[in-house]
Amino acid sequence: FFQAEDGIRDHCVTGVQTCALPIFLVLRLILEKNIPVQQILMVTFTKAAVAELEMRIREFIALAYQYAQSVHIEDKTIKDIVTVAIDELGTEKTQLRLKDALALMDETSILTIHGFCQKTLQEFAFETQQVFGAEALSEEQMDELRTASIYQYWRKYIAPLKPELLEHIHGLLDMKLLENMVKAELSGKKFNLPLTPKSTLLDAAHQDELLEMIRTAEKEKNDCWQALCDEFTNNEADYRKAIQQNSSARSAFQDITDPNEVINLIVERIDSNYISDVFPGIVRNVNKWKDKAMMLESARQKVTAIIFAYLAEQIKAELNEIKKDRGLLSFDDMIDNLHQAVCIAAPDVLLKGIREKFKAVFIDEFQDTDRKQYEIFQQLFGSPSDTIVFMIGDPKQSIYAWRKADLFTY
């Protein structure tokens, strides 16, 4: 059954649409395995692909039925499949199987991954412990809920931050970054937070904990800067002499008396050749100060990330409560809930019910499948199930990494 026959191979390489191969296999499942079309599950990634598959399967079965009734058609592969079926089954039985398939086309299960999860959760609501009549949230509706919560938490927690903390991180407070972290949190990602608040989220005590990280880094940077200034002050006579002996240094430094201004100019022109000749003792320690400055910036970024990560966690919890209270399911919820039911709770009655429903499964665009989706199909239709499974994909065409598509899963 799995061998690639010449007709199918020829059909694929002559430029027919890429969905042709699975449709030929559907035709063979109907005729050779006597699997009713309503017991074939096809899962793909977009609604457009669902519509395309539905149209093409109906078209191919109709052509096969016509050919079984001795009507001329052009497609060589369909003719070959029907001819083999007639030789093995006889004309009457072949026609009957194709006629039944056409009559039951409206009962086919050609779905997106989210459509499959939603339909399964609804059909097996008791076994999966779902709320009866849960409503699916569109991506647009989920975006609106998420945006409203982000604005609410921004006003509640970011706006009232201590002035000192805001002064350090205001340039890093990007609402788009918070939105991305909330999306990641909702999709199951967990952030490794280096600081656990000893008190209520972002109250005065928690803010002091965060500020201490920044203050420590800032002190080290300032101490290093002061050491540069002290180096100049303590050896100013020698440096002034060196300045007078170098025309470039004389032009730049002879009128500057403030040690801070001297160090600023040295840092600004550190790559000029004469700087290392005139200020060797200072230049040796400038890189140390730069390292401390980078550590301060890193501390500010870390504190911002910590604040956002805690907020993302809180926003996720609130959104989950809102969805629960209103009986709503996002696309991620559908996958998470079915994964929980199938792979973790895994009641026998649920697994048996789904396996009996489908005798053949096609997972299209498998390169865009994530690990949870794979584990759902593996648990349902892998061993010991006797369901025939086709995984169809091409790693070069993977485009949904932003939706957790995982080539390593593929």
Tab-separated table of C-alpha atoms in Angstrom:
chain	number	residue	atom	x	y	z
A	1	PHE	CA	0.000	0.000	0.000
A	2	PHE	CA	2.819	2.424	0.780
A	3	GLN	CA	4.795	1.929	-2.426
A	4	ALA	CA	4.926	4.988	-4.701
A	5	GLU	CA	3.451	3.851	-7.974
A	6	ASP	CA	4.738	5.272	-11.232
A	7	GLY	CA	1.525	7.151	-11.950
A	8	ILE	CA	1.609	8.991	-8.627
A	9	ARG	CA	5.281	9.817	-8.999
A	10	ASP	CA	4.752	11.118	-12.534
A	11	HIS	CA	1.806	13.196	-11.396
A	12	CYS	CA	3.824	14.878	-8.640
A	13	VAL	CA	6.786	15.854	-10.765
A	14	THR	CA	4.751	17.280	-13.645
A	15	GLY	CA	3.673	20.329	-11.653
A	16	VAL	CA	0.212	19.387	-10.364
A	17	GLN	CA	-0.618	21.101	-7.082
A	18	THR	CA	1.154	19.720	-4.036
A	19	CYS	CA	-2.130	18.567	-2.474
A	20	ALA	CA	-2.593	15.993	-5.288
A	21	LEU	CA	-0.606	13.199	-3.618
A	22	PRO	CA	-2.665	13.019	-0.388
A	23	ILE	CA	-5.872	13.179	-2.441
A	24	PHE	CA	-4.763	10.206	-4.553
A	25	LEU	CA	-4.075	8.390	-1.286
A	26	VAL	CA	-7.577	9.254	-0.032
A	27	LEU	CA	-8.981	7.742	-3.214
A	28	ARG	CA	-6.962	4.577	-2.660
A	29	LEU	CA	-8.030	4.367	0.995
A	30	ILE	CA	-11.677	4.478	-0.089
A	31	LEU	CA	-11.248	1.850	-2.787
A	32	GLU	CA	-8.453	-0.419	-1.563
A	33	LYS	CA	-8.958	-0.279	2.218
A	34	ASN	CA	-12.733	0.278	2.168
A	35	ILE	CA	-12.394	3.166	4.621
A	36	PRO	CA	-15.465	5.453	4.470
A	37	VAL	CA	-14.595	9.055	3.646
A	38	GLN	CA	-16.104	10.246	6.958
A	39	GLN	CA	-13.522	8.120	8.802
A	40	ILE	CA	-10.589	9.913	7.177
A	41	LEU	CA	-9.175	12.871	9.101
A	42	MET	CA	-7.147	15.508	7.261
A	43	VAL	CA	-5.435	18.196	9.360
A	44	THR	CA	-3.753	21.165	7.735
A	45	PHE	CA	-2.611	24.605	8.857
A	46	THR	CA	-4.875	27.216	7.268
A	47	LYS	CA	-8.545	27.636	6.397
A	48	ALA	CA	-7.535	28.267	2.787
A	49	ALA	CA	-5.801	24.887	2.676
A	50	VAL	CA	-8.917	23.254	4.184
A	51	ALA	CA	-11.093	24.744	1.429
A	52	GLU	CA	-8.610	23.652	-1.243
A	53	LEU	CA	-8.493	20.074	0.041
A	54	GLU	CA	-12.280	19.820	0.295
A	55	MET	CA	-12.711	21.047	-3.282
A	56	ARG	CA	-10.000	18.804	-4.716
A	57	ILE	CA	-11.150	15.643	-2.913
A	58	ARG	CA	-14.717	16.163	-4.120
A	59	GLU	CA	-13.417	16.790	-7.649
A	60	PHE	CA	-11.141	13.715	-7.699
A	61	ILE	CA	-13.800	11.361	-6.297
A	62	ALA	CA	-16.320	12.683	-8.838
A	63	LEU	CA	-13.838	12.046	-11.657
A	64	ALA	CA	-13.146	8.545	-10.334
A	65	TYR	CA	-16.877	7.816	-10.169
A	66	GLN	CA	-17.340	9.030	-13.737
A	67	TYR	CA	-14.500	6.811	-14.950
A	68	ALA	CA	-15.963	3.831	-13.082
A	69	GLN	CA	-19.137	4.466	-15.130
A	70	SER	CA	-17.085	4.334	-18.349
A	71	VAL	CA	-17.047	8.129	-18.815
A	72	HIS	CA	-13.821	9.414	-20.358
A	73	ILE	CA	-11.523	11.516	-18.113
A	74	GLU	CA	-8.005	12.868	-18.701
A	75	ASP	CA	-6.247	12.156	-15.422
A	76	LYS	CA	-4.039	9.079	-15.866
A	77	THR	CA	-3.435	8.469	-12.156
A	78	ILE	CA	-7.155	8.449	-11.296
A	79	LYS	CA	-7.787	6.078	-14.206
A	80	ASP	CA	-5.022	3.738	-12.980
A	81	ILE	CA	-6.390	3.698	-9.400
A	82	VAL	CA	-9.956	3.000	-10.558
A	83	THR	CA	-8.802	0.331	-13.042
A	84	VAL	CA	-6.942	-1.547	-10.285
A	85	ALA	CA	-10.022	-1.310	-8.024
A	86	ILE	CA	-12.346	-2.646	-10.758
A	87	ASP	CA	-9.963	-5.542	-11.414
A	88	GLU	CA	-9.947	-6.442	-7.696
A	89	LEU	CA	-13.504	-5.524	-6.612
A	90	GLY	CA	-15.549	-5.530	-9.766
A	91	THR	CA	-17.290	-2.571	-11.389
A	92	GLU	CA	-20.411	-2.566	-9.209
A	93	LYS	CA	-18.591	-2.548	-5.859
A	94	THR	CA	-16.125	0.103	-7.075
A	95	GLN	CA	-18.984	2.343	-8.219
A	96	LEU	CA	-20.806	1.850	-4.909
A	97	ARG	CA	-17.796	2.851	-2.814
A	98	LEU	CA	-17.242	5.990	-4.887
A	99	LYS	CA	-20.951	6.867	-4.918
A	100	ASP	CA	-21.099	6.538	-1.094
A	101	ALA	CA	-17.983	8.695	-0.761
A	102	LEU	CA	-19.572	11.449	-2.866
A	103	ALA	CA	-22.791	11.282	-0.884
A	104	LEU	CA	-20.930	11.589	2.429
A	105	MET	CA	-18.516	14.364	1.424
A	106	ASP	CA	-20.283	16.829	3.724
A	107	GLU	CA	-19.351	14.595	6.672
A	108	THR	CA	-15.627	14.658	5.982
A	109	SER	CA	-13.233	15.857	8.672
A	110	ILE	CA	-10.908	18.256	6.861
A	111	LEU	CA	-9.820	20.706	9.537
A	112	THR	CA	-7.155	23.081	10.735
A	113	ILE	CA	-5.269	21.913	13.825
A	114	HIS	CA	-7.334	24.319	15.939
A	115	GLY	CA	-10.521	23.164	14.243
A	116	PHE	CA	-9.668	19.547	15.055
A	117	CYS	CA	-8.939	20.399	18.699
A	118	GLN	CA	-12.127	22.462	19.058
A	119	LYS	CA	-14.333	19.837	17.418
A	120	THR	CA	-12.837	17.040	19.537
A	121	LEU	CA	-13.202	19.014	22.773
A	122	GLN	CA	-16.836	19.791	21.931
A	123	GLU	CA	-17.709	16.256	20.866
A	124	PHE	CA	-15.993	14.714	23.911
A	125	ALA	CA	-16.730	17.564	26.338
A	126	PHE	CA	-17.482	15.230	29.244
A	127	GLU	CA	-14.414	13.039	28.720
A	128	THR	CA	-12.112	16.096	28.326
A	129	GLN	CA	-13.781	17.939	31.250
A	130	GLN	CA	-14.622	20.979	29.146
A	131	VAL	CA	-17.270	23.614	29.733
A	132	PHE	CA	-20.277	22.702	27.582
A	133	GLY	CA	-20.899	25.261	24.848
A	134	ALA	CA	-17.500	26.960	25.177
A	135	GLU	CA	-17.097	29.642	22.527
A	136	ALA	CA	-13.986	29.908	20.355
A	137	LEU	CA	-12.122	33.201	20.474
A	138	SER	CA	-10.885	34.525	17.161
A	139	GLU	CA	-7.337	35.862	17.040
A	140	GLU	CA	-8.763	39.383	16.755
A	141	GLN	CA	-10.921	38.924	19.866
A	142	MET	CA	-7.984	37.479	21.788
A	143	ASP	CA	-5.838	40.443	20.720
A	144	GLU	CA	-8.477	42.840	22.043
A	145	LEU	CA	-8.703	41.054	25.413
A	146	ARG	CA	-4.927	40.896	25.751
A	147	THR	CA	-4.421	44.568	24.799
A	148	ALA	CA	-7.077	45.735	27.277
A	149	SER	CA	-5.413	43.777	30.100
A	150	ILE	CA	-1.960	45.098	29.202
A	151	TYR	CA	-3.168	48.718	29.341
A	152	GLN	CA	-4.909	48.033	32.646
A	153	TYR	CA	-1.796	46.536	34.227
A	154	TRP	CA	0.421	49.266	32.777
A	155	ARG	CA	-1.693	51.921	34.499
A	156	LYS	CA	-1.848	49.901	37.735
A	157	TYR	CA	1.826	48.929	38.060
A	158	ILE	CA	4.112	50.869	35.688
A	159	ALA	CA	2.785	54.422	36.024
A	160	PRO	CA	3.059	54.494	39.869
A	161	LEU	CA	6.669	53.183	40.009
A	162	LYS	CA	9.121	55.080	42.208
A	163	PRO	CA	10.689	58.063	40.388
A	164	GLU	CA	14.216	56.691	40.885
A	165	LEU	CA	13.260	53.340	39.341
A	166	LEU	CA	11.408	55.009	36.465
A	167	GLU	CA	14.413	57.250	35.799
A	168	HIS	CA	16.630	54.194	35.348
A	169	ILE	CA	14.316	52.148	33.113
A	170	HIS	CA	11.985	54.622	31.367
A	171	GLY	CA	13.889	54.263	28.073
A	172	LEU	CA	13.372	50.486	28.197
A	173	LEU	CA	9.645	50.523	28.990
A	174	ASP	CA	8.291	49.288	25.675
A	175	MET	CA	4.654	48.168	25.646
A	176	LYS	CA	5.331	46.060	22.548
A	177	LEU	CA	7.937	44.085	24.517
A	178	LEU	CA	5.403	43.475	27.293
A	179	GLU	CA	2.855	42.352	24.705
A	180	ASN	CA	5.340	39.840	23.237
A	181	MET	CA	6.135	38.506	26.710
A	182	VAL	CA	2.419	38.110	27.468
A	183	LYS	CA	1.988	36.205	24.188
A	184	ALA	CA	4.907	33.949	25.118
A	185	GLU	CA	3.481	33.377	28.590
A	186	LEU	CA	0.064	32.516	27.142
A	187	SER	CA	1.640	30.034	24.737
A	188	GLY	CA	3.277	28.166	27.615
A	189	LYS	CA	6.745	29.703	27.875
A	190	LYS	CA	8.123	30.145	31.391
A	191	PHE	CA	10.634	32.876	32.185
A	192	ASN	CA	13.554	32.134	34.503
A	193	LEU	CA	13.257	34.984	36.973
A	194	PRO	CA	16.443	35.692	38.969
A	195	LEU	CA	14.588	37.534	41.731
A	196	THR	CA	11.556	36.382	43.698
A	197	PRO	CA	9.704	39.203	45.425
A	198	LYS	CA	9.650	38.909	49.200
A	199	SER	CA	6.464	40.973	49.265
A	200	THR	CA	3.585	42.013	47.022
A	201	LEU	CA	4.305	42.470	43.324
A	202	LEU	CA	5.864	45.908	42.684
A	203	ASP	CA	4.965	47.339	46.075
A	204	ALA	CA	7.556	49.610	47.766
A	205	ALA	CA	9.570	46.698	49.181
A	206	HIS	CA	9.669	44.862	45.858
A	207	GLN	CA	10.729	48.018	44.035
A	208	ASP	CA	13.548	48.482	46.569
A	209	GLU	CA	14.734	44.944	45.785
A	210	LEU	CA	14.846	45.800	42.088
A	211	LEU	CA	16.486	49.164	42.727
A	212	GLU	CA	19.233	47.502	44.754
A	213	MET	CA	20.323	45.558	41.659
A	214	ILE	CA	20.672	48.810	39.734
A	215	ARG	CA	22.234	50.768	42.599
A	216	THR	CA	24.949	48.140	43.064
A	217	ALA	CA	25.892	48.226	39.381
A	218	GLU	CA	25.684	52.024	39.312
A	219	LYS	CA	28.007	52.351	42.323
A	220	GLU	CA	30.605	50.086	40.706
A	221	LYS	CA	30.472	52.176	37.532
A	222	ASN	CA	30.755	55.462	39.451
A	223	ASP	CA	33.628	54.139	41.583
A	224	CYS	CA	35.464	53.160	38.432
A	225	TRP	CA	34.866	56.624	36.924
A	226	GLN	CA	36.119	58.285	40.090
A	227	ALA	CA	39.273	56.175	39.934
A	228	LEU	CA	39.912	57.555	36.414
A	229	CYS	CA	39.444	61.118	37.665
A	230	ASP	CA	41.741	60.450	40.633
A	231	GLU	CA	44.388	59.072	38.317
A	232	PHE	CA	44.361	62.341	36.377
A	233	THR	CA	44.254	64.560	39.487
A	234	ASN	CA	47.045	62.711	41.295
A	235	ASN	CA	49.320	62.830	38.264
A	236	GLU	CA	48.094	66.064	36.687
A	237	ALA	CA	51.536	67.668	36.422
A	238	ASP	CA	52.889	64.754	34.403
A	239	TYR	CA	49.789	64.673	32.173
A	240	ARG	CA	49.955	68.455	31.570
A	241	LYS	CA	53.562	68.097	30.484
A	242	ALA	CA	52.629	65.292	28.088
A	243	ILE	CA	49.731	67.384	26.751
A	244	GLN	CA	52.075	70.311	25.930
A	245	GLN	CA	54.438	67.987	24.077
A	246	ASN	CA	51.707	66.695	21.704
A	247	SER	CA	50.068	69.187	19.331
A	248	SER	CA	46.817	67.222	19.026
A	249	ALA	CA	46.522	66.837	22.795
A	250	ARG	CA	47.469	70.466	23.356
A	251	SER	CA	44.738	71.648	20.989
A	252	ALA	CA	42.112	69.476	22.669
A	253	PHE	CA	43.012	69.505	26.376
A	254	GLN	CA	45.059	72.556	27.343
A	255	ASP	CA	42.020	74.696	28.292
A	256	ILE	CA	40.152	71.932	30.182
A	257	THR	CA	40.670	71.894	33.948
A	258	ASP	CA	37.769	69.798	35.277
A	259	PRO	CA	38.942	66.159	35.670
A	260	ASN	CA	35.448	64.885	34.667
A	261	GLU	CA	35.616	66.810	31.396
A	262	VAL	CA	39.126	65.500	30.755
A	263	ILE	CA	38.021	61.881	31.245
A	264	ASN	CA	34.905	62.454	29.098
A	265	LEU	CA	37.062	63.691	26.232
A	266	ILE	CA	39.529	60.835	26.634
A	267	VAL	CA	36.658	58.303	26.438
A	268	GLU	CA	35.201	60.113	23.449
A	269	ARG	CA	38.554	60.048	21.560
A	270	ILE	CA	39.877	56.746	22.904
A	271	ASP	CA	40.594	55.448	19.391
A	272	SER	CA	42.839	58.388	18.485
A	273	ASN	CA	46.519	57.342	18.462
A	274	TYR	CA	47.763	60.243	20.574
A	275	ILE	CA	45.399	59.460	23.483
A	276	SER	CA	47.238	56.287	24.509
A	277	ASP	CA	50.586	58.104	24.187
A	278	VAL	CA	49.556	61.049	26.389
A	279	PHE	CA	47.281	59.266	28.929
A	280	PRO	CA	48.634	55.678	29.249
A	281	GLY	CA	47.623	55.268	32.915
A	282	ILE	CA	44.042	56.366	32.202
A	283	VAL	CA	43.597	54.448	28.966
A	284	ARG	CA	44.535	51.191	30.707
A	285	ASN	CA	41.454	51.518	32.940
A	286	VAL	CA	38.923	52.981	30.496
A	287	ASN	CA	37.865	49.527	29.309
A	288	LYS	CA	37.196	48.515	32.912
A	289	TRP	CA	34.870	51.505	33.261
A	290	LYS	CA	33.168	50.584	29.966
A	291	ASP	CA	32.589	47.070	31.304
A	292	LYS	CA	30.974	48.524	34.432
A	293	ALA	CA	28.799	50.794	32.271
A	294	MET	CA	27.641	47.749	30.293
A	295	MET	CA	26.890	45.931	33.545
A	296	LEU	CA	24.739	48.855	34.663
A	297	GLU	CA	22.811	48.792	31.391
A	298	SER	CA	22.436	45.032	31.728
A	299	ALA	CA	21.068	45.509	35.263
A	300	ARG	CA	18.502	48.005	33.977
A	301	GLN	CA	17.463	45.616	31.215
A	302	LYS	CA	17.232	42.732	33.682
A	303	VAL	CA	15.052	44.742	36.058
A	304	THR	CA	12.779	45.752	33.172
A	305	ALA	CA	12.545	42.123	32.052
A	306	ILE	CA	11.738	41.021	35.609
A	307	ILE	CA	8.954	43.591	35.923
A	308	PHE	CA	7.520	42.613	32.545
A	309	ALA	CA	7.805	38.896	33.294
A	310	TYR	CA	5.899	39.281	36.550
A	311	LEU	CA	3.281	41.405	34.806
A	312	ALA	CA	2.994	38.849	31.978
A	313	GLU	CA	2.379	36.143	34.582
A	314	GLN	CA	-0.324	38.249	36.250
A	315	ILE	CA	-1.951	39.192	32.934
A	316	LYS	CA	-2.011	35.551	31.860
A	317	ALA	CA	-3.756	34.575	35.112
A	318	GLU	CA	-6.335	37.338	34.664
A	319	LEU	CA	-6.989	36.444	31.017
A	320	ASN	CA	-7.454	32.801	31.966
A	321	GLU	CA	-10.006	33.831	34.603
A	322	ILE	CA	-11.845	36.042	32.093
A	323	LYS	CA	-11.969	33.211	29.544
A	324	LYS	CA	-13.124	30.745	32.184
A	325	ASP	CA	-15.877	33.044	33.463
A	326	ARG	CA	-17.131	33.795	29.948
A	327	GLY	CA	-16.752	30.269	28.584
A	328	LEU	CA	-14.161	31.273	25.983
A	329	LEU	CA	-11.311	29.297	24.394
A	330	SER	CA	-8.345	30.779	22.537
A	331	PHE	CA	-6.494	28.802	19.849
A	332	ASP	CA	-3.695	28.003	22.316
A	333	ASP	CA	-6.278	26.861	24.888
A	334	MET	CA	-7.720	24.377	22.417
A	335	ILE	CA	-4.351	22.712	21.879
A	336	ASP	CA	-3.396	22.892	25.561
A	337	ASN	CA	-6.744	21.462	26.735
A	338	LEU	CA	-6.735	18.603	24.238
A	339	HIS	CA	-3.096	17.839	25.055
A	340	GLN	CA	-3.979	17.749	28.759
A	341	ALA	CA	-6.930	15.448	28.109
A	342	VAL	CA	-5.227	13.110	25.624
A	343	CYS	CA	-1.613	12.986	26.824
A	344	ILE	CA	-1.848	13.564	30.583
A	345	ALA	CA	-5.304	12.556	31.834
A	346	ALA	CA	-5.713	10.108	28.927
A	347	PRO	CA	-8.945	8.297	29.904
A	348	ASP	CA	-9.390	5.088	27.905
A	349	VAL	CA	-12.934	6.016	26.892
A	350	LEU	CA	-11.639	9.207	25.234
A	351	LEU	CA	-8.750	7.571	23.387
A	352	LYS	CA	-10.937	4.689	22.251
A	353	GLY	CA	-13.704	7.029	21.078
A	354	ILE	CA	-11.392	9.133	18.916
A	355	ARG	CA	-9.561	6.098	17.505
A	356	GLU	CA	-12.835	4.466	16.505
A	357	LYS	CA	-13.905	7.649	14.778
A	358	PHE	CA	-10.894	7.801	12.408
A	359	LYS	CA	-9.262	4.936	10.524
A	360	ALA	CA	-6.838	7.088	8.517
A	361	VAL	CA	-5.190	10.416	9.362
A	362	PHE	CA	-3.303	12.907	7.200
A	363	ILE	CA	-1.226	15.599	8.940
A	364	ASP	CA	-0.411	18.131	6.238
A	365	GLU	CA	2.305	20.813	6.548
A	366	PHE	CA	3.887	18.672	9.245
A	367	GLN	CA	6.993	20.892	9.246
A	368	ASP	CA	4.850	23.544	11.002
A	369	THR	CA	3.761	21.209	13.808
A	370	ASP	CA	4.892	21.898	17.366
A	371	ARG	CA	5.703	19.285	19.989
A	372	LYS	CA	2.327	19.400	21.768
A	373	GLN	CA	0.461	18.874	18.498
A	374	TYR	CA	2.738	15.976	17.609
A	375	GLU	CA	2.241	14.384	21.038
A	376	ILE	CA	-1.550	14.601	20.619
A	377	PHE	CA	-1.441	12.705	17.303
A	378	GLN	CA	1.181	10.255	18.564
A	379	GLN	CA	-0.916	9.411	21.619
A	380	LEU	CA	-4.126	9.079	19.628
A	381	PHE	CA	-2.951	7.319	16.489
A	382	GLY	CA	0.485	5.886	17.214
A	383	SER	CA	1.022	2.363	18.533
A	384	PRO	CA	-1.080	0.481	19.622
A	385	SER	CA	-3.660	2.170	17.360
A	386	ASP	CA	-4.160	0.528	13.969
A	387	THR	CA	-4.972	3.894	12.336
A	388	ILE	CA	-3.086	4.617	9.109
A	389	VAL	CA	-1.157	7.860	9.532
A	390	PHE	CA	0.469	10.047	6.861
A	391	MET	CA	2.721	12.933	7.885
A	392	ILE	CA	3.311	15.271	4.957
A	393	GLY	CA	5.879	18.050	5.177
A	394	ASP	CA	8.977	19.770	3.870
A	395	PRO	CA	11.406	21.419	6.351
A	396	LYS	CA	12.439	23.974	3.733
A	397	GLN	CA	8.899	25.367	3.789
A	398	SER	CA	8.598	25.871	7.553
A	399	ILE	CA	7.259	29.410	8.115
A	400	TYR	CA	5.430	29.280	11.445
A	401	ALA	CA	8.261	29.349	14.023
A	402	TRP	CA	6.515	32.385	15.533
A	403	ARG	CA	3.631	30.038	16.314
A	404	LYS	CA	5.931	27.507	17.997
A	405	ALA	CA	6.422	25.371	14.886
A	406	ASP	CA	9.399	23.154	15.743
A	407	LEU	CA	11.639	21.683	13.047
A	408	PHE	CA	13.222	19.401	15.658
A	409	THR	CA	9.788	17.864	16.176
A	410	TYR	CA	9.617	17.325	12.407
